[in-house]
Amino acid sequence: MIEDKAVSNERRHFLKVTSGIAAAGITAGLLPSTANAKNNHQSYNARHNKSIWNKVKKQFVLDKNTTYMNVGTTGSMPSSVLKNYYANNLSVAENPWDMQDKFGEWPYTTEMSTSIAAGLGANADEIILSRNTTDGMCSILNGLQFESGDIILTTHHEHVAAESPLHVVSERYGVEVIYLDIPVDTGDENITEQEFVDLFTHAVSEYSGRVRLITFSHITYKTGTRLPAKRICQEVAIPNEIPTLIDGAHAIGMLDLDLHDIGCDFYAGSGHKWQCGPGATGILFVLNGAQRLDQYWSDRDTSLWFINSSLGHADYLGAQLQLQYIGNDNYPAKQALADACAMWDEIGRDVIEERVLALSKRCKQQIKSAFPDAVIYSPDIDELASAITSFNPFADVNDSDTLTAFRDALREQTGFIIRTTDFKVQQSDTLDTHALRISTHLFHDEDDVDNLITAMKNVFNSMV
């Protein structure tokens, strides 16, 4: 039943968005964002002050016997976020009835969405708190009113979060999904933003009038390549009135995003990866209630069905509420995601991006020196780089067993935790390419990167 009662602030006893850096005794003044910095010299000193980043690092309860560098799979909640998460779960367990007292007015997530939106360059009514990237991707792809003969453009380096619903709509509606071969860096670092833009431009031209959606990963999980999302949206999609759905699983919490500036129609991301919220949390951005989609798809009576909703019938409530409300939800988890986002905003998302990309660049450059025969698949090119590094240290070995053995030996012998990945450099490849994948984040420092390289070199020498 839909509730519509006002509740005074005095009655509320839920834990609002107050965890983050401020609750840990670290203030935004110590790590001023570029936009707020009054003195560039002071800003630089603060942003590169090791003692300050050590305070940030101490916010995380990661096992001290390991160095966790697999954030691209799952992050780690900060201790202050964990504390509030526990307290909110306890409060719900003690009194499961009155969610309004704990989390505000029905649907109980409004203040959370509002607190998150500004940090992502979105309006409050454009943010839906989902379960994860897959949840957001499926809600949009399976909700769009495709018809036989429609074309969706995507890339050959997408996650199953996109590939699975793309398969469903292809089988269900007769949609043709075109997987474009995106450029893959193999160490020569000569790929460019323009290549990606040209790839989508030429495909739109080739299938003139039939392309109904462009969807791609902002950062590919396979190689960590950052696609020029803004240029694809603004130079290709918008002029041709094609909606865009971006898989942002690895961007939220890593990059300083401005979703309005990017210009996409939909953006789905994870709460549990780089944003370091709890599992089964995510963020779905829907531009202006999907009104532009209605303009682009004016030939369809209904452009977007709210298939993952308890209010799919209630159009008068608006897109955000329809997509948000799926019955009873895990409100403590969603509050914990909002708390984690508050911590990131307190530090400054631009500061975090600068920090994690600098650590990743250090990692890539040291790999080149320590493993001269290695193949690095992650661009060390500023506009295409991310905090993910995928590489194979073995010059003539490309098999899963060897790299898995390397990964396991690294963990067992040194405590460094990374992962393996596989992909095709080109779709026509008969064999998969295998690589190791490293994630550098705000709870790492230069010593972690340097020690990782040394540890990997030792393991490598023991295997060759």
Short mmCIF file of C-alpha atoms in Angstrom, two decimals, residues 13-411:
data_model
loop_
_atom_site.label_atom_id
_atom_site.label_comp_id
_atom_site.label_asym_id
_atom_site.label_seq_id
_atom_site.Cartn_x
_atom_site.Cartn_y
_atom_site.Cartn_z
CA HIS A 13 16.00 8.40 14.45
CA PHE A 14 17.51 6.76 11.40
CA LEU A 15 21.19 7.27 10.66
CA LYS A 16 21.33 9.93 7.99
CA VAL A 17 24.23 10.38 5.59
CA THR A 18 26.82 11.35 8.17
CA SER A 19 29.41 8.62 8.05
CA GLY A 20 32.07 9.14 5.44
CA ILE A 21 35.31 11.00 5.92
CA ALA A 22 33.86 13.63 8.26
CA ALA A 23 32.75 10.99 10.77
CA ALA A 24 36.21 9.50 10.64
CA GLY A 25 37.79 12.79 11.60
CA ILE A 26 39.14 13.50 8.14
CA THR A 27 37.66 16.60 6.58
CA ALA A 28 37.22 17.80 3.02
CA GLY A 29 39.57 20.64 3.87
CA LEU A 30 42.44 18.17 4.03
CA LEU A 31 41.73 16.90 0.54
CA PRO A 32 40.29 19.87 -1.35
CA SER A 33 38.77 19.16 -4.73
CA THR A 34 40.05 21.06 -7.72
CA ALA A 35 36.84 23.07 -7.93
CA ASN A 36 37.02 24.19 -4.30
CA ALA A 37 40.77 24.65 -3.93
CA LYS A 38 41.69 28.28 -3.18
CA ASN A 39 45.41 27.74 -3.46
CA ASN A 40 46.82 25.37 -6.05
CA HIS A 41 50.02 24.82 -4.08
CA GLN A 42 48.10 23.99 -0.89
CA SER A 43 45.73 21.79 -2.88
CA TYR A 44 48.60 19.86 -4.43
CA ASN A 45 50.29 19.32 -1.07
CA ALA A 46 47.06 18.08 0.51
CA ARG A 47 46.16 15.80 -2.36
CA HIS A 48 49.61 14.21 -2.35
CA ASN A 49 50.14 14.10 1.42
CA LYS A 50 50.91 10.51 2.39
CA SER A 51 49.74 10.92 5.99
CA ILE A 52 46.32 12.07 4.83
CA TRP A 53 45.91 9.10 2.52
CA ASN A 54 46.99 6.86 5.39
CA LYS A 55 44.00 8.19 7.34
CA VAL A 56 41.78 7.27 4.42
CA LYS A 57 43.36 3.83 4.25
CA LYS A 58 42.64 3.25 7.94
CA GLN A 59 38.93 3.63 7.22
CA PHE A 60 38.98 0.16 5.65
CA VAL A 61 38.96 -3.07 7.62
CA LEU A 62 40.68 -5.18 4.98
CA ASP A 63 42.72 -8.16 6.20
CA LYS A 64 46.15 -6.80 7.12
CA ASN A 65 47.74 -10.06 6.00
CA THR A 66 46.69 -9.42 2.44
CA THR A 67 46.77 -6.55 -0.05
CA TYR A 68 43.44 -6.61 -1.82
CA MET A 69 43.69 -5.39 -5.41
CA ASN A 70 40.53 -6.88 -6.92
CA VAL A 71 38.14 -3.99 -6.34
CA GLY A 72 36.85 -4.46 -9.88
CA THR A 73 35.08 -7.57 -8.59
CA THR A 74 34.03 -6.44 -5.11
CA GLY A 75 34.97 -3.48 -2.97
CA SER A 76 35.20 -3.14 0.81
CA MET A 77 32.91 -1.00 2.95
CA PRO A 78 34.62 1.66 5.09
CA SER A 79 34.40 1.07 8.84
CA SER A 80 32.15 4.07 9.47
CA VAL A 81 29.75 2.84 6.78
CA LEU A 82 29.80 -0.64 8.30
CA LYS A 83 29.00 0.81 11.73
CA ASN A 84 25.94 2.63 10.46
CA TYR A 85 24.91 -0.38 8.37
CA TYR A 86 24.97 -2.60 11.44
CA ALA A 87 23.03 -0.06 13.51
CA ASN A 88 20.35 0.32 10.85
CA ASN A 89 19.99 -3.44 10.46
CA LEU A 90 19.66 -3.74 14.22
CA SER A 91 17.04 -1.00 14.30
CA VAL A 92 15.00 -2.71 11.59
CA ALA A 93 15.27 -6.04 13.41
CA GLU A 94 14.09 -4.46 16.66
CA ASN A 95 11.16 -2.69 15.02
CA PRO A 96 10.47 -3.96 11.49
CA TRP A 97 7.19 -2.08 11.15
CA ASP A 98 7.93 1.61 10.89
CA MET A 99 10.41 2.15 8.05
CA GLN A 100 9.24 5.74 7.81
CA ASP A 101 10.62 6.56 11.25
CA LYS A 102 13.98 5.15 10.22
CA PHE A 103 14.41 6.15 6.58
CA GLY A 104 11.99 8.98 5.90
CA GLU A 105 8.80 9.10 3.91
CA TRP A 106 7.71 6.30 1.61
CA PRO A 107 9.33 4.94 -0.56
CA TYR A 108 12.05 5.41 2.11
CA THR A 109 14.87 6.06 -0.35
CA THR A 110 14.12 9.64 -1.41
CA GLU A 111 16.67 11.29 0.86
CA MET A 112 19.27 8.69 -0.11
CA SER A 113 18.81 9.34 -3.84
CA THR A 114 18.88 13.07 -3.23
CA SER A 115 22.14 12.86 -1.29
CA ILE A 116 23.79 10.78 -4.03
CA ALA A 117 22.62 12.69 -7.11
CA ALA A 118 24.74 15.85 -6.95
CA GLY A 119 27.99 13.91 -6.67
CA LEU A 120 27.19 12.17 -9.96
CA GLY A 121 26.05 15.26 -11.85
CA ALA A 122 22.40 14.24 -11.82
CA ASN A 123 19.09 15.53 -10.52
CA ALA A 124 17.59 13.83 -7.49
CA ASP A 125 14.62 12.50 -9.46
CA GLU A 126 16.95 10.85 -12.00
CA ILE A 127 18.61 8.45 -9.53
CA ILE A 128 17.19 5.00 -8.79
CA LEU A 129 18.87 2.83 -6.17
CA SER A 130 19.04 -0.59 -7.79
CA ARG A 131 20.53 -3.96 -6.82
CA ASN A 132 23.57 -3.84 -9.11
CA THR A 133 24.60 -3.07 -12.69
CA THR A 134 22.83 -6.14 -14.06
CA ASP A 135 19.59 -5.04 -12.40
CA GLY A 136 19.79 -1.63 -14.06
CA MET A 137 20.81 -2.97 -17.46
CA CYS A 138 18.02 -5.57 -17.45
CA SER A 139 15.40 -3.06 -16.30
CA ILE A 140 16.13 -0.85 -19.28
CA LEU A 141 16.97 -3.38 -22.02
CA ASN A 142 14.02 -5.64 -21.22
CA GLY A 143 11.74 -2.65 -20.70
CA LEU A 144 12.36 -0.98 -24.07
CA GLN A 145 9.69 -1.59 -26.70
CA PHE A 146 11.84 -3.06 -29.45
CA GLU A 147 10.44 -4.36 -32.72
CA SER A 148 11.67 -6.84 -35.28
CA GLY A 149 14.35 -5.31 -37.48
CA ASP A 150 15.64 -2.89 -34.86
CA ILE A 151 19.41 -2.76 -34.39
CA ILE A 152 21.36 -2.33 -31.16
CA LEU A 153 25.01 -1.32 -31.39
CA THR A 154 27.36 -2.55 -28.70
CA THR A 155 30.96 -3.81 -28.41
CA HIS A 156 32.64 -7.19 -28.26
CA HIS A 157 33.98 -6.47 -24.74
CA GLU A 158 30.72 -6.28 -22.82
CA HIS A 159 29.93 -7.95 -19.52
CA VAL A 160 27.24 -10.61 -19.25
CA ALA A 161 25.14 -7.91 -17.53
CA ALA A 162 24.59 -6.55 -21.03
CA GLU A 163 25.11 -9.66 -23.12
CA SER A 164 22.37 -11.67 -21.39
CA PRO A 165 19.53 -9.13 -21.77
CA LEU A 166 20.76 -8.36 -25.30
CA HIS A 167 20.34 -12.06 -26.09
CA VAL A 168 16.84 -11.98 -24.61
CA VAL A 169 15.64 -9.00 -26.66
CA SER A 170 17.23 -10.46 -29.77
CA GLU A 171 15.34 -13.73 -29.33
CA ARG A 172 12.16 -12.10 -28.07
CA TYR A 173 11.73 -9.30 -30.59
CA GLY A 174 13.95 -10.21 -33.52
CA VAL A 175 16.35 -7.38 -32.71
CA GLU A 176 19.74 -7.54 -34.42
CA VAL A 177 22.60 -6.94 -32.02
CA ILE A 178 25.77 -5.70 -33.74
CA TYR A 179 28.94 -6.33 -31.72
CA LEU A 180 31.55 -3.84 -32.88
CA ASP A 181 35.24 -4.73 -32.66
CA ILE A 182 36.61 -2.00 -30.42
CA PRO A 183 40.34 -1.19 -30.51
CA VAL A 184 42.37 -3.13 -27.96
CA ASP A 185 45.73 -1.85 -26.79
CA THR A 186 48.38 -4.54 -26.94
CA GLY A 187 51.21 -2.40 -25.61
CA ASP A 188 51.96 -0.04 -28.45
CA GLU A 189 49.62 2.65 -27.04
CA ASN A 190 48.59 3.98 -30.43
CA ILE A 191 44.82 3.65 -30.09
CA THR A 192 42.88 6.91 -29.84
CA GLU A 193 39.53 8.26 -28.70
CA GLN A 194 38.73 9.08 -32.31
CA GLU A 195 38.86 5.41 -33.29
CA PHE A 196 36.00 4.63 -30.92
CA VAL A 197 33.95 7.59 -32.11
CA ASP A 198 34.54 6.68 -35.75
CA LEU A 199 33.58 3.08 -35.10
CA PHE A 200 30.12 4.03 -33.82
CA THR A 201 29.73 6.79 -36.40
CA HIS A 202 30.35 4.42 -39.31
CA ALA A 203 28.02 1.77 -37.86
CA VAL A 204 25.18 4.28 -37.45
CA SER A 205 25.72 5.38 -41.05
CA GLU A 206 25.88 1.79 -42.34
CA TYR A 207 22.61 0.81 -40.66
CA SER A 208 20.92 4.14 -41.31
CA GLY A 209 17.53 4.48 -39.67
CA ARG A 210 17.58 1.07 -38.00
CA VAL A 211 19.81 1.71 -34.97
CA ARG A 212 17.48 2.15 -31.99
CA LEU A 213 19.99 1.95 -29.14
CA ILE A 214 23.72 2.28 -28.46
CA THR A 215 24.98 0.51 -25.35
CA PHE A 216 28.56 0.07 -24.17
CA SER A 217 30.75 -0.14 -21.08
CA HIS A 218 32.22 3.15 -19.92
CA ILE A 219 35.19 1.10 -18.68
CA THR A 220 35.56 -2.42 -19.99
CA TYR A 221 35.98 -5.01 -17.27
CA LYS A 222 38.24 -7.11 -19.46
CA THR A 223 41.05 -4.62 -20.16
CA GLY A 224 40.14 -1.48 -18.22
CA THR A 225 39.85 0.59 -21.39
CA ARG A 226 37.85 3.77 -20.79
CA LEU A 227 35.65 4.54 -23.76
CA PRO A 228 35.01 8.20 -24.70
CA ALA A 229 31.45 8.09 -23.42
CA LYS A 230 30.74 11.80 -23.76
CA ARG A 231 31.93 11.93 -27.36
CA ILE A 232 29.98 8.82 -28.36
CA CYS A 233 26.83 10.28 -26.82
CA GLN A 234 27.20 13.83 -28.06
CA GLU A 235 28.87 13.32 -31.44
CA VAL A 236 27.14 10.12 -32.53
CA ALA A 237 24.00 9.28 -30.58
CA ILE A 238 22.33 12.65 -29.93
CA PRO A 239 22.66 14.06 -33.48
CA ASN A 240 21.06 10.85 -34.78
CA GLU A 241 18.41 10.74 -32.02
CA ILE A 242 19.57 7.37 -30.73
CA PRO A 243 19.24 6.69 -26.99
CA THR A 244 22.29 5.48 -25.06
CA LEU A 245 22.59 3.01 -22.20
CA ILE A 246 26.00 2.91 -20.51
CA ASP A 247 27.31 0.10 -18.31
CA GLY A 248 29.11 2.08 -15.60
CA ALA A 249 29.95 -0.81 -13.29
CA HIS A 250 33.59 0.27 -13.01
CA ALA A 251 33.14 4.03 -13.25
CA ILE A 252 30.96 4.87 -10.25
CA GLY A 253 33.36 5.33 -7.35
CA MET A 254 36.42 5.46 -9.60
CA LEU A 255 35.76 8.46 -11.85
CA ASP A 256 34.47 11.95 -11.18
CA LEU A 257 31.26 11.55 -13.18
CA ASP A 258 28.96 14.24 -14.49
CA LEU A 259 26.12 12.28 -16.06
CA HIS A 260 24.43 15.36 -17.50
CA ASP A 261 27.68 16.39 -19.12
CA ILE A 262 28.14 12.93 -20.64
CA GLY A 263 24.73 13.22 -22.24
CA CYS A 264 23.55 9.61 -21.93
CA ASP A 265 19.93 8.56 -21.51
CA PHE A 266 20.59 5.71 -19.08
CA TYR A 267 23.58 4.84 -16.90
CA ALA A 268 23.71 1.67 -14.78
CA GLY A 269 26.40 1.08 -12.19
CA SER A 270 27.43 -0.92 -9.16
CA GLY A 271 27.36 0.14 -5.54
CA HIS A 272 29.54 -2.70 -4.31
CA LYS A 273 32.61 -2.30 -6.54
CA TRP A 274 34.60 0.95 -6.68
CA GLN A 275 31.97 2.80 -4.65
CA CYS A 276 32.59 0.36 -1.76
CA GLY A 277 28.99 0.02 -0.69
CA PRO A 278 27.29 -3.23 0.36
CA GLY A 279 26.52 -6.11 -1.95
CA ALA A 280 23.28 -6.01 -3.94
CA THR A 281 23.33 -2.23 -4.30
CA GLY A 282 23.62 -0.22 -7.47
CA ILE A 283 22.73 3.08 -9.12
CA LEU A 284 20.58 3.56 -12.20
CA PHE A 285 20.42 7.00 -13.85
CA VAL A 286 17.42 7.79 -16.06
CA LEU A 287 17.69 11.16 -17.78
CA ASN A 288 14.69 13.38 -17.13
CA GLY A 289 12.24 10.55 -16.61
CA ALA A 290 13.15 9.07 -20.03
CA GLN A 291 11.35 11.94 -21.77
CA ARG A 292 14.02 12.16 -24.47
CA LEU A 293 13.44 8.49 -25.22
CA ASP A 294 9.80 9.31 -25.95
CA GLN A 295 11.03 11.94 -28.42
CA TYR A 296 13.52 9.60 -30.10
CA TRP A 297 11.04 6.71 -30.17
CA SER A 298 7.96 8.72 -31.06
CA ASP A 299 6.86 5.94 -33.43
CA ARG A 300 6.25 3.62 -30.45
CA ASP A 301 3.09 4.00 -28.36
CA THR A 302 5.09 3.04 -25.27
CA SER A 303 8.84 3.36 -25.39
CA LEU A 304 9.74 2.01 -21.92
CA TRP A 305 7.79 -0.51 -19.86
CA PHE A 306 8.46 -0.65 -16.14
CA ILE A 307 8.92 -4.40 -15.99
CA ASN A 308 10.87 -4.51 -12.72
CA SER A 309 8.45 -2.58 -10.57
CA SER A 310 5.54 -2.88 -8.19
CA LEU A 311 4.13 0.29 -9.76
CA GLY A 312 4.38 -0.48 -13.47
CA HIS A 313 0.72 0.47 -13.81
CA ALA A 314 1.01 3.83 -12.04
CA ASP A 315 2.30 6.18 -14.74
CA TYR A 316 1.09 9.21 -12.82
CA LEU A 317 3.85 8.64 -10.24
CA GLY A 318 6.70 9.21 -12.69
CA ALA A 319 9.61 7.11 -13.92
CA GLN A 320 11.84 7.38 -10.86
CA LEU A 321 9.24 6.16 -8.40
CA GLN A 322 8.03 3.44 -10.73
CA LEU A 323 11.54 2.11 -11.23
CA GLN A 324 12.48 2.54 -7.57
CA TYR A 325 9.61 0.76 -5.90
CA ILE A 326 9.88 -3.04 -6.07
CA GLY A 327 8.05 -3.77 -2.82
CA ASN A 328 9.94 -4.19 0.42
CA ASP A 329 13.60 -3.38 -0.02
CA ASN A 330 16.88 -3.65 1.87
CA TYR A 331 16.83 -0.10 3.17
CA PRO A 332 19.87 -0.42 5.48
CA ALA A 333 21.94 -1.53 2.49
CA LYS A 334 20.77 1.38 0.38
CA GLN A 335 21.48 3.78 3.24
CA ALA A 336 24.97 2.28 3.50
CA LEU A 337 25.48 2.97 -0.21
CA ALA A 338 24.40 6.58 0.37
CA ASP A 339 26.84 6.76 3.30
CA ALA A 340 29.69 5.47 1.12
CA CYS A 341 28.81 8.03 -1.53
CA ALA A 342 28.85 10.76 1.13
CA MET A 343 32.39 9.74 2.06
CA TRP A 344 33.49 9.93 -1.58
CA ASP A 345 31.85 13.35 -1.97
CA GLU A 346 33.53 14.53 1.23
CA ILE A 347 36.97 13.57 -0.06
CA GLY A 348 36.14 14.85 -3.55
CA ARG A 349 35.44 12.55 -6.46
CA ASP A 350 37.93 14.45 -8.59
CA VAL A 351 40.58 13.86 -5.90
CA ILE A 352 39.80 10.15 -5.83
CA GLU A 353 39.95 9.87 -9.61
CA GLU A 354 43.31 11.63 -9.71
CA ARG A 355 44.65 9.40 -6.94
CA VAL A 356 43.55 6.02 -8.29
CA LEU A 357 44.56 6.81 -11.87
CA ALA A 358 47.99 7.95 -10.69
CA LEU A 359 48.47 4.66 -8.83
CA SER A 360 47.35 2.75 -11.91
CA LYS A 361 49.77 4.66 -14.12
CA ARG A 362 52.55 3.87 -11.68
CA CYS A 363 51.56 0.20 -11.85
CA LYS A 364 51.55 0.12 -15.65
CA GLN A 365 54.87 1.88 -15.95
CA GLN A 366 56.56 -0.39 -13.43
CA ILE A 367 55.18 -3.48 -15.19
CA LYS A 368 56.80 -2.26 -18.41
CA SER A 369 60.12 -2.01 -16.62
CA ALA A 370 59.91 -5.21 -14.57
CA PHE A 371 58.41 -7.36 -17.35
CA PRO A 372 59.85 -6.07 -20.63
CA ASP A 373 58.26 -8.92 -22.60
CA ALA A 374 54.83 -8.54 -21.03
CA VAL A 375 51.78 -7.57 -23.04
CA ILE A 376 49.74 -4.82 -21.37
CA TYR A 377 46.14 -4.59 -22.59
CA SER A 378 45.17 -1.51 -20.58
CA PRO A 379 45.93 1.83 -22.26
CA ASP A 380 48.45 4.06 -20.53
CA ILE A 381 46.88 6.98 -22.38
CA ASP A 382 45.26 9.58 -20.15
CA GLU A 383 41.93 9.88 -21.96
CA LEU A 384 41.52 6.10 -22.28
CA ALA A 385 43.04 4.98 -18.97
CA SER A 386 41.30 3.68 -15.88
CA ALA A 387 42.39 2.25 -12.52
CA ILE A 388 42.36 -1.27 -14.00
CA THR A 389 45.53 -2.86 -15.37
CA SER A 390 45.28 -6.07 -17.41
CA PHE A 391 48.48 -7.72 -18.58
CA ASN A 392 50.21 -11.03 -19.27
CA PRO A 393 53.79 -11.24 -17.93
CA PHE A 394 54.59 -14.34 -20.01
CA ALA A 395 55.82 -13.58 -23.52
CA ASP A 396 54.91 -16.90 -25.13
CA VAL A 397 52.27 -18.31 -22.80
CA ASN A 398 48.57 -17.65 -23.25
CA ASP A 399 46.59 -20.15 -21.25
CA SER A 400 44.25 -19.94 -18.31
CA ASP A 401 46.02 -22.59 -16.23
CA THR A 402 49.34 -20.74 -16.15
CA LEU A 403 47.85 -17.38 -15.22
CA THR A 404 45.56 -18.95 -12.64
CA ALA A 405 48.58 -20.66 -11.09
CA PHE A 406 50.39 -17.30 -11.05
CA ARG A 407 47.40 -15.60 -9.40
CA ASP A 408 47.09 -18.28 -6.74
CA ALA A 409 50.82 -18.38 -6.01
CA LEU A 410 50.84 -14.60 -5.67
CA ARG A 411 48.10 -14.76 -3.08
#
